[in-house]
Coordinates of C-alpha atoms in Angstrom, one line a residue:
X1 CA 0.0 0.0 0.0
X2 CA 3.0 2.5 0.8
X3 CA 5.1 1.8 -2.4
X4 CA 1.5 2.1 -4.2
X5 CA 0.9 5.6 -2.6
X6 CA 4.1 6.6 -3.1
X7 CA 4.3 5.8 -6.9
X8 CA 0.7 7.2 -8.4
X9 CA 2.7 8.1 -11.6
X10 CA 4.1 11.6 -12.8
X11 CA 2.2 14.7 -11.2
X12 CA 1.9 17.1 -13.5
X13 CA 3.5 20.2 -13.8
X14 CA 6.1 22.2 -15.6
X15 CA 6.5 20.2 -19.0
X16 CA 10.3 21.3 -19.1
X17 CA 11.2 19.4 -15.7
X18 CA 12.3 15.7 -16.3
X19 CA 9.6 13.1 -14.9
X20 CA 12.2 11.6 -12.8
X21 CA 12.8 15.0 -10.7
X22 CA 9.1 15.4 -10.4
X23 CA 8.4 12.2 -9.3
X24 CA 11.3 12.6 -6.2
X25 CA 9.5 15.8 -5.5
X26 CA 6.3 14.7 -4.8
X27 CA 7.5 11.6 -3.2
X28 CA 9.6 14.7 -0.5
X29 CA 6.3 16.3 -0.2
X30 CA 4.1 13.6 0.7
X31 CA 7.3 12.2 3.2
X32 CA 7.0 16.3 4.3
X33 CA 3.2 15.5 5.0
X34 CA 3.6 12.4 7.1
X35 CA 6.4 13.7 9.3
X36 CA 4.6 17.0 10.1
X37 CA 2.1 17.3 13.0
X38 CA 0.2 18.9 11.1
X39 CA -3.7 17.6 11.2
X40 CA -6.1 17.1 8.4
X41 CA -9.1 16.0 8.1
X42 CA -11.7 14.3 5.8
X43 CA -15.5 15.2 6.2
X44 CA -14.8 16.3 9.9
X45 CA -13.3 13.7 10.6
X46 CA -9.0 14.1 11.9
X47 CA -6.9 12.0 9.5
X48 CA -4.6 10.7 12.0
X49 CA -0.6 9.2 11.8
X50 CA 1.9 9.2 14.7
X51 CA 3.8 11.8 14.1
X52 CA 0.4 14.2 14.7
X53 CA -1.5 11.6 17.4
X54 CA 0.1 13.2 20.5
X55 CA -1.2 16.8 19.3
X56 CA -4.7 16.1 18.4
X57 CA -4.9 14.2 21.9
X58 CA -3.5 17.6 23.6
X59 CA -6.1 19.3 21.6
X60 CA -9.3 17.5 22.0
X61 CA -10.6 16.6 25.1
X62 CA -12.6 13.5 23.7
X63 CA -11.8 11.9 20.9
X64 CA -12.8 8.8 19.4
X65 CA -10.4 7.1 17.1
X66 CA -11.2 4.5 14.5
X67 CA -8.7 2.2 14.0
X68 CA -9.3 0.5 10.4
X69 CA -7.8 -1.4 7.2
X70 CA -8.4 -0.2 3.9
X71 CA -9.6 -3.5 2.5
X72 CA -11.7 -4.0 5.6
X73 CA -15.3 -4.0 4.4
X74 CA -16.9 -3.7 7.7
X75 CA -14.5 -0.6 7.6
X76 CA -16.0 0.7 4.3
X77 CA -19.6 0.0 5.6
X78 CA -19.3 2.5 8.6
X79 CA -17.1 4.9 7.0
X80 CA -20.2 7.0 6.1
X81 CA -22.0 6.3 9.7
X82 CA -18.4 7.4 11.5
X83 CA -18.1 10.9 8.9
X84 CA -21.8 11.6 9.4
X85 CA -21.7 11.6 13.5
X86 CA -18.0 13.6 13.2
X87 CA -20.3 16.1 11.6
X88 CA -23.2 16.0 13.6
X89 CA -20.7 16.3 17.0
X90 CA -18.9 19.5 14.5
X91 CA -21.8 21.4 14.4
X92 CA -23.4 21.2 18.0
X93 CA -19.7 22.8 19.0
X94 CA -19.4 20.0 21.2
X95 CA -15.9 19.2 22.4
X96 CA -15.8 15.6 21.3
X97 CA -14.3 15.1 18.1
X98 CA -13.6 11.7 16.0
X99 CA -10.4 10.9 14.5
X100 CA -9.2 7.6 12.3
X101 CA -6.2 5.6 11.7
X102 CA -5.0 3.3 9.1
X103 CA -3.9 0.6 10.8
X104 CA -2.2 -0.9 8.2
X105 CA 0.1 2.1 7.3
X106 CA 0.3 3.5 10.9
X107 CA 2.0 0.0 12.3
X108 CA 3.7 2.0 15.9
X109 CA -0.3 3.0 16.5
X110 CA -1.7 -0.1 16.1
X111 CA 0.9 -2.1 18.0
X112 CA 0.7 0.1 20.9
X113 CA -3.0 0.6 21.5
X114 CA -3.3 -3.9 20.7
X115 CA -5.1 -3.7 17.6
X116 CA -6.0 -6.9 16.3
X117 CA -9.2 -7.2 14.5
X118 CA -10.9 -3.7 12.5
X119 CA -13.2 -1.8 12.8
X120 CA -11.5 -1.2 16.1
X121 CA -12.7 2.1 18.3
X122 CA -11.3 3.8 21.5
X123 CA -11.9 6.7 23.3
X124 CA -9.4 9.1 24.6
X125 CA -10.0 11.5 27.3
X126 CA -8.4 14.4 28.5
X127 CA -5.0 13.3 26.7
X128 CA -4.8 10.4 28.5
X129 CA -2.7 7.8 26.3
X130 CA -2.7 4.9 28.4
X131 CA -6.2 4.0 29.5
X132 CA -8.4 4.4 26.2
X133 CA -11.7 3.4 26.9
X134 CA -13.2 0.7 24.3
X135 CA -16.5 1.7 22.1
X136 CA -19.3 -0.1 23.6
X137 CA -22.2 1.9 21.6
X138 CA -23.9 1.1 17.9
X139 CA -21.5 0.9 14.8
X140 CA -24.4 3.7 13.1
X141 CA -24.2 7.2 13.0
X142 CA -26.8 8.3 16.1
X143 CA -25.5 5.4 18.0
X144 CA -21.2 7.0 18.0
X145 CA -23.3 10.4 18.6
X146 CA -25.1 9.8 21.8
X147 CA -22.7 8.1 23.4
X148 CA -19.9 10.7 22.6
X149 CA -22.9 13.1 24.3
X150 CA -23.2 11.0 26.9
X151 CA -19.2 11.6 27.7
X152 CA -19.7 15.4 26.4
X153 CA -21.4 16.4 29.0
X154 CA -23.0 14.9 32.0
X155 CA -25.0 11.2 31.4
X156 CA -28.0 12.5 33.7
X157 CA -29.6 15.4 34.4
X158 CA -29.6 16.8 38.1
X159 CA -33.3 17.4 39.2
X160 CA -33.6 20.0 41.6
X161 CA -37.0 20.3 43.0
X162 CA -40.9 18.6 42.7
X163 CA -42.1 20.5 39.0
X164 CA -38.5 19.9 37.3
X165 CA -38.9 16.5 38.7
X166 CA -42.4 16.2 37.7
X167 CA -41.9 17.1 34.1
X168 CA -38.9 15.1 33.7
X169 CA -40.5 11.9 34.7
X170 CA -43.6 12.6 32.3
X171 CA -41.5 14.0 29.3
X172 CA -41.1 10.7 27.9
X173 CA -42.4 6.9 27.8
X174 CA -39.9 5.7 29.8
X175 CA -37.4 7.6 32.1
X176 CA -34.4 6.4 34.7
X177 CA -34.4 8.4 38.2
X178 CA -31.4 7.7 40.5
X179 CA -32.7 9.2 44.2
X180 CA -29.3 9.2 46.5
X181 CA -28.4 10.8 49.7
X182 CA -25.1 11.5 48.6
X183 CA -24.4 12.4 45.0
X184 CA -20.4 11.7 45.6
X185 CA -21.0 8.1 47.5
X186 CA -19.8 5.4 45.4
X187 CA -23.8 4.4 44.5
X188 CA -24.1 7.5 42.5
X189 CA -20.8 7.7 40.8
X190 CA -22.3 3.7 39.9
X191 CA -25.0 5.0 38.3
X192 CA -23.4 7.5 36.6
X193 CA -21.5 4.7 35.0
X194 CA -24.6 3.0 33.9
X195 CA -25.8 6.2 32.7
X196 CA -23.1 6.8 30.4
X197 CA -23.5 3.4 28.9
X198 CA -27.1 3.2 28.4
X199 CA -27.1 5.9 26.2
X200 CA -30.9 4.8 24.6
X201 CA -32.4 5.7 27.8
X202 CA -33.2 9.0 29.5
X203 CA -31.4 9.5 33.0
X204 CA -32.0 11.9 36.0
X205 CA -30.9 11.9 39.4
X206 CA -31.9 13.7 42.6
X207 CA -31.1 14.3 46.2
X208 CA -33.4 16.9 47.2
X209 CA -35.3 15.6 50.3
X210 CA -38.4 17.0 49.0
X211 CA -38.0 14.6 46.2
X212 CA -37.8 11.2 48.3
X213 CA -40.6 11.9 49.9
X214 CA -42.5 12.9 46.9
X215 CA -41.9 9.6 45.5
X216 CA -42.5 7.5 48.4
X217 CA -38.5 6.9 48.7
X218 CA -36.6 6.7 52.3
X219 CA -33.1 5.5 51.0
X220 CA -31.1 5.5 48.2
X221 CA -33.4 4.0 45.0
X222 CA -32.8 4.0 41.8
X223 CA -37.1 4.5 39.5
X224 CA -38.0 3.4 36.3
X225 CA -41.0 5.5 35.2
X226 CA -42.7 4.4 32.0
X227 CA -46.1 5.6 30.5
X228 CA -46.8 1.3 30.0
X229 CA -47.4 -1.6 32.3
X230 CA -46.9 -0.2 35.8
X231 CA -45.8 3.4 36.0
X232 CA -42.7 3.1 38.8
X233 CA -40.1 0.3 39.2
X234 CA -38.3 0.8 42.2
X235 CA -34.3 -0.6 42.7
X236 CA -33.5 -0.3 46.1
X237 CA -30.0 0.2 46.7
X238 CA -28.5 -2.9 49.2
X239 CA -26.9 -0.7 51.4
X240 CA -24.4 -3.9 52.4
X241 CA -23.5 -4.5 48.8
X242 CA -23.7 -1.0 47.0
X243 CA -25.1 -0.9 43.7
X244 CA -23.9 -3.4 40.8
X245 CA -23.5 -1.5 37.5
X246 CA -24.0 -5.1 35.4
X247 CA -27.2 -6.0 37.6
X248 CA -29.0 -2.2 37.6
X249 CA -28.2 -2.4 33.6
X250 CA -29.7 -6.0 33.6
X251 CA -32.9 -4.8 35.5
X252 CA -33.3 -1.6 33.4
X253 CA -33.2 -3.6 30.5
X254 CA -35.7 -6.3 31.7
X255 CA -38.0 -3.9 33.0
X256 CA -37.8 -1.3 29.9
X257 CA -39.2 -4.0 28.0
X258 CA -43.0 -3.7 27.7
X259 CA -45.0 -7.1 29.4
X260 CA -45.5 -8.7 26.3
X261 CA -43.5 -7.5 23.3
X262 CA -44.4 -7.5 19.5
X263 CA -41.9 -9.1 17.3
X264 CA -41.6 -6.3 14.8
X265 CA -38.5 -4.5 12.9
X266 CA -38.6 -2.1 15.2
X267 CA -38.2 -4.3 18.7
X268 CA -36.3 -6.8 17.6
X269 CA -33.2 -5.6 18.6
X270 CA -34.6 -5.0 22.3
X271 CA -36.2 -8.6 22.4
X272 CA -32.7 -9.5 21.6
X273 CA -31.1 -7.2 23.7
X274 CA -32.3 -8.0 26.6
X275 CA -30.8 -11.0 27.3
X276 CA -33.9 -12.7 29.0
X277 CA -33.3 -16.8 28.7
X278 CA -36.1 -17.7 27.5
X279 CA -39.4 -16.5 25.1
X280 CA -42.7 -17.6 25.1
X281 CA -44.2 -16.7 21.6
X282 CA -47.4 -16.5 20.5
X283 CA -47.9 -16.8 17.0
X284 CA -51.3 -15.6 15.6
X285 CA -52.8 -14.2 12.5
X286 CA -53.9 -10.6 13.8
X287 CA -56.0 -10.0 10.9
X288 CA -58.1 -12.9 12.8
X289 CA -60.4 -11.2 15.5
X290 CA -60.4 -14.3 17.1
X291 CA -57.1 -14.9 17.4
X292 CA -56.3 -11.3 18.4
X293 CA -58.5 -12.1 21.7
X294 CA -55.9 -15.1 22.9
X295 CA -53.4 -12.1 23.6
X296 CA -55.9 -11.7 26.9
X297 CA -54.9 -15.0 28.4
X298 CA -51.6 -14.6 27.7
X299 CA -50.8 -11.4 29.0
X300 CA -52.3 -12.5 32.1
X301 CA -49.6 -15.3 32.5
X302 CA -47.0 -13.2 31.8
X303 CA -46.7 -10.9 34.9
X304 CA -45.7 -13.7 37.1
X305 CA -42.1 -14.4 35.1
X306 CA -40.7 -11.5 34.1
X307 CA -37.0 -11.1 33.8
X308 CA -37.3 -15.3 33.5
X309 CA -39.1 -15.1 30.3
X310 CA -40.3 -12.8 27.4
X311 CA -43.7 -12.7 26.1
X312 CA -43.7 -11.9 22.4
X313 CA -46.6 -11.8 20.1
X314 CA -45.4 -12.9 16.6
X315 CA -48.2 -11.9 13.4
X316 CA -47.6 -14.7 11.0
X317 CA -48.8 -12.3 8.0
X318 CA -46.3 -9.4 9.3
X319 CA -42.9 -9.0 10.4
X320 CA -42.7 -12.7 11.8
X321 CA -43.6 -14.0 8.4
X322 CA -39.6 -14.4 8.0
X323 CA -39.1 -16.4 11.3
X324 CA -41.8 -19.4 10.5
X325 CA -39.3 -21.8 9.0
X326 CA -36.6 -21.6 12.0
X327 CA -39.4 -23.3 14.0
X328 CA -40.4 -25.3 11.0
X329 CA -44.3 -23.2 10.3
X330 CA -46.3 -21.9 8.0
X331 CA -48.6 -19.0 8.1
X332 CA -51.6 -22.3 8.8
X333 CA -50.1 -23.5 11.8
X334 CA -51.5 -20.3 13.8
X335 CA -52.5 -19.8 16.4
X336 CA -50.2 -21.6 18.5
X337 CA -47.3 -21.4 20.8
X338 CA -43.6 -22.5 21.3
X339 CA -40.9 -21.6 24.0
X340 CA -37.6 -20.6 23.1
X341 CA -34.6 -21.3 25.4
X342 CA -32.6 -19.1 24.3
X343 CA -29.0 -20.7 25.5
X344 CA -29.4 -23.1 22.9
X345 CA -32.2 -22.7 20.4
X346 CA -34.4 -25.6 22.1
X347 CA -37.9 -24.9 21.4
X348 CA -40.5 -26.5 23.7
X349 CA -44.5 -26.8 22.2
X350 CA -47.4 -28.2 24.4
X351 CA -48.5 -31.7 23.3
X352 CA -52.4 -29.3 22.4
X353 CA -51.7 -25.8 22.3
X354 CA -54.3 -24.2 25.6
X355 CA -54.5 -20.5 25.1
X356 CA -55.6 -19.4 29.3
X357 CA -53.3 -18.1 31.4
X358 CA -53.2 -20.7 33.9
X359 CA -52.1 -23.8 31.2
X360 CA -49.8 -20.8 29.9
X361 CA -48.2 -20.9 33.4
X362 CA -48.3 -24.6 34.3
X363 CA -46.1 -25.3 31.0
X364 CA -43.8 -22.4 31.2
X365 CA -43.2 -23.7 34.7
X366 CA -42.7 -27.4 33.6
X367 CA -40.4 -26.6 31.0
X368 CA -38.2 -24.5 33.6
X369 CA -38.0 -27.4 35.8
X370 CA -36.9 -29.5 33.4
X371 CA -40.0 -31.6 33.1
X372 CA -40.9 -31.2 29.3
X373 CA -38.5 -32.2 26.3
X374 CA -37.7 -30.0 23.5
X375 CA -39.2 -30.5 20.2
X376 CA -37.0 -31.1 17.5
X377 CA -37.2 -30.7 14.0
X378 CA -36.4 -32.9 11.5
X379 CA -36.7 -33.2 7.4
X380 CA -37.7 -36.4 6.2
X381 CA -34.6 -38.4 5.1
X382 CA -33.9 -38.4 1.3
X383 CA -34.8 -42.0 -0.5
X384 CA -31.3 -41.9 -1.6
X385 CA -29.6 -40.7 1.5
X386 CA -26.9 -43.4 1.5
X387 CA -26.4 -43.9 -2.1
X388 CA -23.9 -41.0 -2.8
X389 CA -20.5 -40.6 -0.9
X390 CA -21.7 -37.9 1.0
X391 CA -24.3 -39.6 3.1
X392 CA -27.2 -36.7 3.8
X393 CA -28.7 -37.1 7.6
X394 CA -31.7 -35.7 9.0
X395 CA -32.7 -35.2 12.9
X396 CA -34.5 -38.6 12.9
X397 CA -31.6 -40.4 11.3
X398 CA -29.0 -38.7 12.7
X399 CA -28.4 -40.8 15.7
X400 CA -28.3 -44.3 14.6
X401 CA -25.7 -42.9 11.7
X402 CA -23.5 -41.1 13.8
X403 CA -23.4 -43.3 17.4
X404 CA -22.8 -46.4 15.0
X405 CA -20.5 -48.1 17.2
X406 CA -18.3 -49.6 14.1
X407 CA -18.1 -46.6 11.7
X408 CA -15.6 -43.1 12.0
X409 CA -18.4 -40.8 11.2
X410 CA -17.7 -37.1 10.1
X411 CA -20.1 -35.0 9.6
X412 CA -20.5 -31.3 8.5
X413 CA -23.5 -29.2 10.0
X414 CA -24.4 -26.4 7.3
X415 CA -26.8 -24.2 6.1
X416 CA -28.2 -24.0 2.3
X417 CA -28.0 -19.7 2.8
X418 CA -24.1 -20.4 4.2
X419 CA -21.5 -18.8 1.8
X420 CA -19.0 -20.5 3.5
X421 CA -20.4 -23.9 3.1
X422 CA -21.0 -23.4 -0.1
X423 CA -17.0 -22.5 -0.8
X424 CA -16.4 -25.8 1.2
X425 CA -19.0 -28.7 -0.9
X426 CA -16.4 -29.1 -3.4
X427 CA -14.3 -30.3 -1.1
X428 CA -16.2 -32.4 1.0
X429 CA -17.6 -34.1 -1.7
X430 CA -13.9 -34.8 -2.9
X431 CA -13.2 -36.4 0.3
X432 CA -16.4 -38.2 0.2
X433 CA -15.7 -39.8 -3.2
X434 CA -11.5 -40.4 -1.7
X435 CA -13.1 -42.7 1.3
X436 CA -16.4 -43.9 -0.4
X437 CA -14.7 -47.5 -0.6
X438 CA -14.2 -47.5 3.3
X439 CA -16.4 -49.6 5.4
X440 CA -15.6 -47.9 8.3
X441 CA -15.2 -44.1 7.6
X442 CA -18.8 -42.3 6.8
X443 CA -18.8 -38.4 5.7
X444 CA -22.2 -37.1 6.0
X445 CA -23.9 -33.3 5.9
X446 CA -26.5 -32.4 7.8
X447 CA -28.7 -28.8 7.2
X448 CA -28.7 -27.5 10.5
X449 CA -32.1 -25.1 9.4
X450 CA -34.0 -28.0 8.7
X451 CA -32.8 -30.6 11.3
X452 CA -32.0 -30.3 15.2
X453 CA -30.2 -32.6 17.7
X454 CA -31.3 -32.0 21.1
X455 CA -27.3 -32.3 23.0
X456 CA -25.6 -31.1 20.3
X457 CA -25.8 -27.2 19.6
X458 CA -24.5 -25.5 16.2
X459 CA -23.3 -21.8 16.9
X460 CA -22.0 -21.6 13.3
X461 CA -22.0 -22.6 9.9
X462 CA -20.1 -25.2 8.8
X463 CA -19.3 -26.6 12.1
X464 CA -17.8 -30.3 11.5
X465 CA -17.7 -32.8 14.2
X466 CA -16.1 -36.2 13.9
X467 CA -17.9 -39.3 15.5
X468 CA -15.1 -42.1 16.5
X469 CA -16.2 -45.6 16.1
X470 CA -16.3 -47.3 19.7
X471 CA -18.2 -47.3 22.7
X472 CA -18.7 -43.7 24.5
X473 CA -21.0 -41.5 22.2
X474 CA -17.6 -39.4 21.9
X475 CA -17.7 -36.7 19.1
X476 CA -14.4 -34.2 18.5
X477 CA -14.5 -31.0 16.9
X478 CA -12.4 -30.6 13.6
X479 CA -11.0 -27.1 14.0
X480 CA -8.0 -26.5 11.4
X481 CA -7.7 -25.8 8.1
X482 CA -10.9 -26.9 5.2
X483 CA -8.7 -28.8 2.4
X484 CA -9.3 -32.2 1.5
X485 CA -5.5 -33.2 2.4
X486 CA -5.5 -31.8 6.1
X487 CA -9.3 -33.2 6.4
X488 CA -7.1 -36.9 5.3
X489 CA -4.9 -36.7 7.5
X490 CA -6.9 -35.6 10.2
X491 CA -9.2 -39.4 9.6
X492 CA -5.7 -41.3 8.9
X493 CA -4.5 -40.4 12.0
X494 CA -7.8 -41.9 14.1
X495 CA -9.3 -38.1 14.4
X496 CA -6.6 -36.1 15.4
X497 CA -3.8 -33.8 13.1
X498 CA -0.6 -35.5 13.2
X499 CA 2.4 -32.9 15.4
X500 CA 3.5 -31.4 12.6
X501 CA 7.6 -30.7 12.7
X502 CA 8.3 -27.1 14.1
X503 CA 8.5 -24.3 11.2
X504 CA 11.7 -22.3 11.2
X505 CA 10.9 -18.3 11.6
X506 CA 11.1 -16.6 8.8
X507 CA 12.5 -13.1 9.2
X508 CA 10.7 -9.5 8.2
X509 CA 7.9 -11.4 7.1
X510 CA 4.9 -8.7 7.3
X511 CA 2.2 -9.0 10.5
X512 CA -0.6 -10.6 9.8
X513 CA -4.0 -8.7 9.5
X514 CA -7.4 -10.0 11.4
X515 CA -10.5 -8.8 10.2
X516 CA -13.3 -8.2 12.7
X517 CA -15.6 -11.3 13.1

């Protein structure tokens, strides 16, 4: 990339000069550029190097710097998100300012500040160099705003009496009041932290008296006030244990939620958010009347588990159209209802679906105690499913194939959408067709959309496990390289990669570059 910059070609200029000369003079001027401290910038944003890092940090109280790679296309996606929030934060004369670095030119940079994978972004404050803070906000262009706001100035606003209180609580649907005795005690500077992270939410804090009182408060509390459900969630603060930043963030975000959620493109990100371990759906066709009245029965069942699990309502005509086939549906199959544990994709269905709040509860509860088993799903196994060298398995199939006690059974867990899987079918079917001969080595595929195992969870597509014959149900994870002569020796050698000889180092050889995930 250097040499590339460095020789764009002649620059134009006076005709009677001899290329060559020109060509060394630009080549000073751009080495002129780089060694100067001088800083530029491109749409508001600071064009950063190391020769000019240690003045912008002197000259900008916050900064955000992206470190990136050119050929990074995660990179190039936010570029325009990261130049549009650099302008926004410009305009509003605030004092945080965003900066970038090319990582792959700018080598001292990344090295020092441990920059492995790109986009990467950290925060410096006050010219400190040592203790960046990571980015924890949204890669989009309101998301790097309010959160640089949130470090602008302060993450809640001090409420000084009952009417500024009063209109601050009923300015929005859903506000976050921190009541301590002591703004300077280690509870407030807490939530003050969780303030500055939660940037989506609305934060206010008070220690006026007056203001306990008003709310029914006698110690320190931190309020959620929402226009929805119940109007005030109160968090006492243990007074033994202080308060947890993870565990107030964990609450807010339970409690932000509204009882029962619609899946929509809107709240998906919250339902996901969230983090609450398991959801009871409720699929239904709301342009059915009747339908639309089993949401009474199951909002009623829904108060007694909150924070345990979410109730959503999914409309099989709407937004939830595109989430039918991950639980094996069609738009017919409504109304009816599944639990998700969401740990590991187990869906639980009742044996008849029983849309009143009581059976609601009783199987909720029965599948949290471990008393129900998941249901699985499972394609119907091709005619031909043994006929070709790559044998294809389905749920219903899969166990007698891979637990057979005399074969060496590996087997790749895909998905038909999978770009990755699809780079890798060449191959497996070349190994396939190598060992097709082989009484006792199977390969087999298995679509992981269409087919689940109830003890074996697939994070990731392809995964590839490898089922050794022998007592033991034992299965090993094949985690190196996807070529048809490592996957060899990986099943000549019984399953494992032989210990390959140590590789001398090889000097000057360039670092490598990670891309983010």
């Amino acid at each position: 990339l250097v040499l590339s910059l460095a020789w764009l070609g002649p620059a134009l200029g006076d005709e009677d000069k001899d290329e060559e000369v020109v060509e060394e003079e630009e080549k000073e001027k751009k080495e002129d550029e780089v060694l100067s401290d001088e800083i530029k910038e491109e749409n508001n944003v600071l064009v950063l190097h190391e020769h000019n890092f240690a003045r912008a940090l002197s000259e900008h109280q916050l900064l955000l710097v992206e470190f990136y790679a050119p050929w990074c296309g995660h990179c190039q996606q936010l570029a325009p998100a990261f130049a549009q929030a650099a302008t926004e934060l410009r305009n509003e004369s605030s004092p945080a300012r965003l900066g970038k670095v090319d990582a792959m030119a700018q080598t001292a940079l990344a090295t020092e500040f441990g920059i492995t994978s790109y986009p990467t972004l950290k925060l410096f404050r006050d010219g400190n160099r040592t203790h960046p803070l990571a980015y924890t906000g949204r890669m989009d262009s309101q998301g790097i705003v309010r959160w640089m706001q949130r470090r602008a100035g302060p993450s809640a606003v001090l409420l000084q009496d009952t009417d500024t209180a009063a209109a601050f609580v009923n300015s929005q649907d859903l506000v976050v009041v921190g009541f301590f005795k002591d703004l300077r005690g280690e509870a407030a500077q807490a939530f003050f932290e969780v303030a500055a992270e939660m940037v989506d939410m609305t934060f206010g804090v008070a220690e006026a008296a007056e203001l306990f009182q008003a709310y029914g408060l006698s110690a320190d509390t931190v309020c959620l006030f929402k226009k929805f459900d119940e109007r005030q969630t109160n968090f006492p603060v243990d007074p033994a244990r202080g308060l947890d930043t993870a565990e107030l963030t964990r609450l807010l975000r339970v409690h932000s939620l509204q009882l029962v959620m619609e899946f929509t493109n809107e709240t998906s990100n919250q339902i996901f958010g969230a983090k609450i371990p398991h959801h009871m759906l409720l699929f239904l066709n709301k342009s059915s009347t009747e339908q639309l009245s089993l949401q009474t029965g199951f909002r009623a069942a829904a108060g007694g588990f909150r924070g345990e699990v979410l109730f959503v309502v999914v409309d099989v005509t709407g937004h939830g159209a595109d989430v039918l086939s991950f639980f094996g549906m069609t738009p017919a199959d409504a109304p009816t209802l599944r639990l998700v544990k969401m740990e590991n994709n187990h869906k639980y269905q009742m044996q008849q679906d029983n849309f009143s709040d009581s059976a609601i509860r009783t199987f909720i509860q029965a599948v949290l105690d471990g008393k129900v088993k998941p249901h699985l799903l499972s394609a119907e196994p091709p005619e031909d499913w043994d006929k070709r060298p790559v044998k294809v398995l389905v749920g219903k199939t899969f166990e007698q194939v891979a637990f057979d006690e005399t074969k060496n059974v590996f087997v790749k867990f895909y998905a038909p959408w999978c770009p990755h899987c699809q780079a890798m079918a060449a191959a497996w079917e070349e190994l396939a067709e190598r060992y097709k001969d082989r009484e006792d080595i199977v390969i087999a595929e298995m679509d992981s959309t269409a087919n689940e195992l109830e003890n074996i969870t697939i994070h990731g597509f392809p995964t590839l496990h490898y089922f050794p014959a022998g007592p033991g149900r034992k299965m090993v994870e094949y985690k190196s390289t996807r070529d048809v002569e490592t996957f060899s020796k990986f099943l000549d050698n019984g399953g494992t990669l032989p210990v390959e000889p140590p590789v001398s180092e090889v000097r000057n050889s360039p670092p490598r570059a990670v891309p983010s995930p």
